[in-house]
Amino acid sequence: MIAVNPAEVSADLVNFPLYVDLSTLGTNFWSAVASNGRDIRVTSGDGQTELPHDLVSINTTAKTGELHFLADAVDSATTTYFFVYFDNPAASAYYPTDTYGSQAVWAEYEAVYHFSDSSVAVDSYALDATANERHLLIEGAALATSTGRLGQGINLIGSTGILRNAGFTWTAGNPLVTSGWYKMPASSNESLWQWGTGASPDNLEFRPWYNTTGGLHYFGV
């Protein structure tokens, strides 16, 4: 059972992706779950309404893993419960495009990058978990991997490599919201992400630690 503490929820949520650190699950889970997690299923608190899930990684030897599921509702006033089912040798893993597959978790997102199954070589791709398939091409130089806040991350420090998707656009006037975990050893004038041509006025940049006091959004002027 997964219990969501209402003190951690500022407002009621509907169809919201939740993260589960599989290392926090008990010995009953790790002694019975399939080695590739193919038998994992997630339901709402009634124990019957199945919810889409995205199993990013699982290691039954190390007892670690990363799971996201699409919570149908999360209450900000009372504890919300969900169930994780497993121990079904006959079960098969869902395809990403299945009703309860990984792409359904991110249906409201333009792109989601886990970096867990991505190559870091030049001309390889960091894969987008959504149905939009906005994969990022690694250009310039190979990158390195690092232990991230959630599983594997990409290490850009000391590399001239970049990740690019030349066709990534969105409808004019729509709001743009980005979120993620990043770690910088020092302030830098370099951008974490950028849209546009890279030349004013056709570029938009986010520099998360622009100087010692804060970040900077750059809007092509």
Tab-separated table of C-alpha atoms in Angstrom:
chain	number	residue	atom	x	y	z
A	1	MET	CA	0.000	0.000	0.000
A	2	ILE	CA	1.105	3.543	-0.787
A	3	ALA	CA	-0.183	6.333	1.450
A	4	VAL	CA	0.054	9.970	0.371
A	5	ASN	CA	0.317	12.346	3.323
A	6	PRO	CA	-2.101	15.275	2.808
A	7	ALA	CA	0.397	17.585	4.508
A	8	GLU	CA	2.555	17.162	1.388
A	9	VAL	CA	-0.291	18.100	-0.983
A	10	SER	CA	-1.106	21.804	-1.310
A	11	ALA	CA	-4.287	21.303	-3.369
A	12	ASP	CA	-6.437	18.450	-4.631
A	13	LEU	CA	-4.870	16.777	-7.664
A	14	VAL	CA	-6.468	14.915	-10.561
A	15	ASN	CA	-4.573	12.704	-13.018
A	16	PHE	CA	-1.231	13.592	-11.488
A	17	PRO	CA	1.945	11.465	-11.901
A	18	LEU	CA	3.363	10.216	-8.598
A	19	TYR	CA	6.844	8.827	-8.015
A	20	VAL	CA	7.565	5.674	-6.014
A	21	ASP	CA	11.067	4.868	-4.792
A	22	LEU	CA	10.951	1.074	-4.991
A	23	SER	CA	13.774	0.759	-2.455
A	24	THR	CA	11.257	1.773	0.215
A	25	LEU	CA	9.068	-1.269	-0.411
A	26	GLY	CA	9.406	-4.183	1.966
A	27	THR	CA	10.859	-7.672	1.764
A	28	ASN	CA	7.520	-9.137	0.672
A	29	PHE	CA	7.773	-7.102	-2.515
A	30	TRP	CA	11.400	-7.899	-3.288
A	31	SER	CA	11.062	-11.606	-2.578
A	32	ALA	CA	8.156	-12.031	-4.993
A	33	VAL	CA	8.280	-9.407	-7.762
A	34	ALA	CA	9.526	-10.494	-11.198
A	35	SER	CA	13.144	-9.588	-11.900
A	36	ASN	CA	12.098	-7.221	-14.700
A	37	GLY	CA	9.017	-5.934	-12.874
A	38	ARG	CA	6.652	-7.209	-15.572
A	39	ASP	CA	4.049	-8.208	-12.969
A	40	ILE	CA	3.800	-4.790	-11.293
A	41	ARG	CA	0.336	-3.262	-11.379
A	42	VAL	CA	-0.971	-0.147	-9.590
A	43	THR	CA	-4.547	0.574	-8.528
A	44	SER	CA	-6.419	3.337	-6.768
A	45	GLY	CA	-7.494	2.933	-3.157
A	46	ASP	CA	-10.396	0.636	-4.053
A	47	GLY	CA	-7.876	-2.030	-5.046
A	48	GLN	CA	-9.618	-2.561	-8.394
A	49	THR	CA	-9.299	0.548	-10.565
A	50	GLU	CA	-6.046	0.045	-12.439
A	51	LEU	CA	-3.829	3.057	-13.126
A	52	PRO	CA	-1.166	3.553	-15.823
A	53	HIS	CA	2.414	3.146	-14.663
A	54	ASP	CA	5.917	3.760	-15.965
A	55	LEU	CA	8.548	1.412	-14.560
A	56	VAL	CA	11.746	3.280	-15.351
A	57	SER	CA	14.130	0.843	-13.681
A	58	ILE	CA	14.223	-2.089	-11.283
A	59	ASN	CA	17.087	-4.099	-9.790
A	60	THR	CA	15.921	-6.987	-7.635
A	61	THR	CA	19.464	-7.723	-6.463
A	62	ALA	CA	20.156	-4.209	-5.194
A	63	LYS	CA	16.467	-3.777	-4.282
A	64	THR	CA	16.214	-0.440	-6.039
A	65	GLY	CA	13.989	0.991	-8.724
A	66	GLU	CA	12.039	3.954	-10.056
A	67	LEU	CA	8.293	3.828	-10.681
A	68	HIS	CA	5.820	6.525	-11.704
A	69	PHE	CA	2.059	6.072	-11.915
A	70	LEU	CA	-0.843	8.300	-12.897
A	71	ALA	CA	-2.838	8.936	-9.722
A	72	ASP	CA	-6.504	9.434	-10.569
A	73	ALA	CA	-7.004	11.686	-7.542
A	74	VAL	CA	-4.944	12.888	-4.576
A	75	ASP	CA	-6.697	14.558	-1.648
A	76	SER	CA	-5.166	17.522	0.159
A	77	ALA	CA	-7.299	17.006	3.280
A	78	THR	CA	-7.162	13.261	3.948
A	79	THR	CA	-4.685	10.468	3.274
A	80	THR	CA	-4.967	9.002	-0.217
A	81	TYR	CA	-4.178	5.326	-0.703
A	82	PHE	CA	-2.960	3.319	-3.679
A	83	PHE	CA	-1.985	-0.336	-4.063
A	84	VAL	CA	0.961	-1.949	-5.833
A	85	TYR	CA	0.305	-5.536	-6.949
A	86	PHE	CA	2.973	-8.082	-7.913
A	87	ASP	CA	3.821	-11.816	-7.624
A	88	ASN	CA	2.025	-12.919	-10.794
A	89	PRO	CA	4.307	-15.209	-12.847
A	90	ALA	CA	1.815	-15.205	-15.730
A	91	ALA	CA	1.808	-11.419	-16.108
A	92	SER	CA	3.469	-9.637	-19.002
A	93	ALA	CA	4.845	-6.111	-19.066
A	94	TYR	CA	2.721	-3.503	-20.794
A	95	TYR	CA	3.848	-1.928	-24.028
A	96	PRO	CA	4.323	1.853	-23.742
A	97	THR	CA	1.266	2.383	-25.963
A	98	ASP	CA	-1.053	0.118	-23.935
A	99	THR	CA	-3.945	1.573	-21.956
A	100	TYR	CA	-1.992	1.250	-18.711
A	101	GLY	CA	1.426	1.612	-20.322
A	102	SER	CA	4.064	4.239	-19.653
A	103	GLN	CA	2.954	6.764	-22.261
A	104	ALA	CA	-0.435	7.130	-20.568
A	105	VAL	CA	1.296	8.388	-17.411
A	106	TRP	CA	2.693	11.350	-19.346
A	107	ALA	CA	-0.257	12.080	-21.645
A	108	GLU	CA	-0.406	15.735	-20.549
A	109	TYR	CA	3.323	16.341	-21.019
A	110	GLU	CA	5.188	17.586	-24.081
A	111	ALA	CA	8.300	15.560	-23.193
A	112	VAL	CA	9.719	13.554	-20.280
A	113	TYR	CA	13.339	12.418	-20.045
A	114	HIS	CA	14.410	9.829	-17.470
A	115	PHE	CA	17.939	9.342	-18.898
A	116	SER	CA	17.934	5.824	-17.443
A	117	ASP	CA	17.917	3.944	-20.754
A	118	SER	CA	19.802	6.474	-22.830
A	119	SER	CA	23.161	6.030	-24.526
A	120	VAL	CA	25.609	8.890	-24.005
A	121	ALA	CA	27.551	8.475	-27.249
A	122	VAL	CA	27.528	11.074	-30.017
A	123	ASP	CA	24.617	10.580	-32.453
A	124	SER	CA	22.652	8.520	-29.932
A	125	TYR	CA	19.429	9.652	-28.289
A	126	ALA	CA	18.086	10.499	-24.856
A	127	LEU	CA	14.614	9.014	-25.106
A	128	ASP	CA	11.351	10.849	-24.523
A	129	ALA	CA	8.901	8.790	-22.441
A	130	THR	CA	5.825	10.460	-23.950
A	131	ALA	CA	3.975	9.545	-27.130
A	132	ASN	CA	5.376	12.708	-28.733
A	133	GLU	CA	8.758	11.019	-29.201
A	134	ARG	CA	10.748	14.222	-28.780
A	135	HIS	CA	14.003	12.322	-28.384
A	136	LEU	CA	17.160	14.391	-27.848
A	137	LEU	CA	20.112	13.809	-30.177
A	138	ILE	CA	23.536	13.984	-28.524
A	139	GLU	CA	25.798	16.244	-30.586
A	140	GLY	CA	29.325	17.613	-30.350
A	141	ALA	CA	30.841	15.230	-27.822
A	142	ALA	CA	29.927	12.198	-25.761
A	143	LEU	CA	28.371	12.767	-22.361
A	144	ALA	CA	28.795	10.934	-19.082
A	145	THR	CA	26.278	9.373	-16.739
A	146	SER	CA	25.973	10.093	-13.051
A	147	THR	CA	23.790	9.079	-10.137
A	148	GLY	CA	20.829	11.430	-10.282
A	149	ARG	CA	18.211	12.409	-7.747
A	150	LEU	CA	15.951	9.783	-9.304
A	151	GLY	CA	18.046	7.015	-10.829
A	152	GLN	CA	20.604	7.672	-13.553
A	153	GLY	CA	21.350	11.195	-14.702
A	154	ILE	CA	23.359	12.898	-17.437
A	155	ASN	CA	26.613	14.662	-16.520
A	156	LEU	CA	27.365	17.699	-18.703
A	157	ILE	CA	30.222	19.097	-16.611
A	158	GLY	CA	33.386	19.475	-18.647
A	159	SER	CA	31.739	18.322	-21.874
A	160	THR	CA	31.057	20.297	-25.039
A	161	GLY	CA	28.219	17.931	-25.882
A	162	ILE	CA	24.613	19.098	-26.141
A	163	LEU	CA	21.227	17.406	-26.466
A	164	ARG	CA	19.071	18.707	-29.315
A	165	ASN	CA	15.653	18.213	-30.877
A	166	ALA	CA	15.363	20.423	-33.950
A	167	GLY	CA	11.592	19.948	-34.298
A	168	PHE	CA	10.491	20.680	-30.716
A	169	THR	CA	7.804	23.377	-30.941
A	170	TRP	CA	4.602	24.223	-29.101
A	171	THR	CA	1.517	26.290	-29.864
A	172	ALA	CA	2.072	30.039	-29.593
A	173	GLY	CA	0.442	31.500	-26.499
A	174	ASN	CA	0.444	28.263	-24.515
A	175	PRO	CA	2.167	28.407	-21.106
A	176	LEU	CA	5.506	26.655	-20.770
A	177	VAL	CA	6.364	24.872	-17.523
A	178	THR	CA	9.545	22.864	-17.014
A	179	SER	CA	10.618	20.856	-13.984
A	180	GLY	CA	13.491	18.574	-13.128
A	181	TRP	CA	16.417	17.849	-10.855
A	182	TYR	CA	19.798	19.359	-11.620
A	183	LYS	CA	23.004	19.931	-9.674
A	184	MET	CA	25.679	22.517	-10.429
A	185	PRO	CA	29.044	22.744	-8.624
A	186	ALA	CA	29.315	26.490	-9.265
A	187	SER	CA	27.467	29.378	-10.881
A	188	SER	CA	27.670	29.555	-14.657
A	189	ASN	CA	26.527	31.746	-17.535
A	190	GLU	CA	25.635	28.612	-19.519
A	191	SER	CA	22.021	27.658	-20.172
A	192	LEU	CA	20.406	24.496	-18.848
A	193	TRP	CA	17.980	24.569	-21.776
A	194	GLN	CA	17.323	26.778	-24.760
A	195	TRP	CA	14.714	27.103	-27.508
A	196	GLY	CA	15.137	28.934	-30.795
A	197	THR	CA	18.031	29.718	-33.082
A	198	GLY	CA	20.444	30.830	-30.378
A	199	ALA	CA	20.500	34.350	-31.790
A	200	SER	CA	18.436	37.302	-30.591
A	201	PRO	CA	15.512	37.731	-30.823
A	202	ASP	CA	14.733	34.096	-31.661
A	203	ASN	CA	15.859	32.349	-28.522
A	204	LEU	CA	14.629	31.525	-25.039
A	205	GLU	CA	17.048	30.345	-22.344
A	206	PHE	CA	17.037	29.248	-18.725
A	207	ARG	CA	20.217	29.735	-16.716
A	208	PRO	CA	19.437	28.214	-13.290
A	209	TRP	CA	22.503	29.540	-11.438
A	210	TYR	CA	23.472	32.578	-13.447
A	211	ASN	CA	25.409	34.190	-10.594
A	212	THR	CA	25.960	33.691	-6.890
A	213	THR	CA	22.514	35.036	-6.011
A	214	GLY	CA	20.098	33.472	-8.479
A	215	GLY	CA	19.042	32.310	-11.919
A	216	LEU	CA	18.033	34.013	-15.134
A	217	HIS	CA	15.387	33.580	-17.812
A	218	TYR	CA	16.567	35.047	-21.102
A	219	PHE	CA	13.904	36.007	-23.634
A	220	GLY	CA	15.960	36.853	-26.707
A	221	VAL	CA	16.552	40.534	-26.055
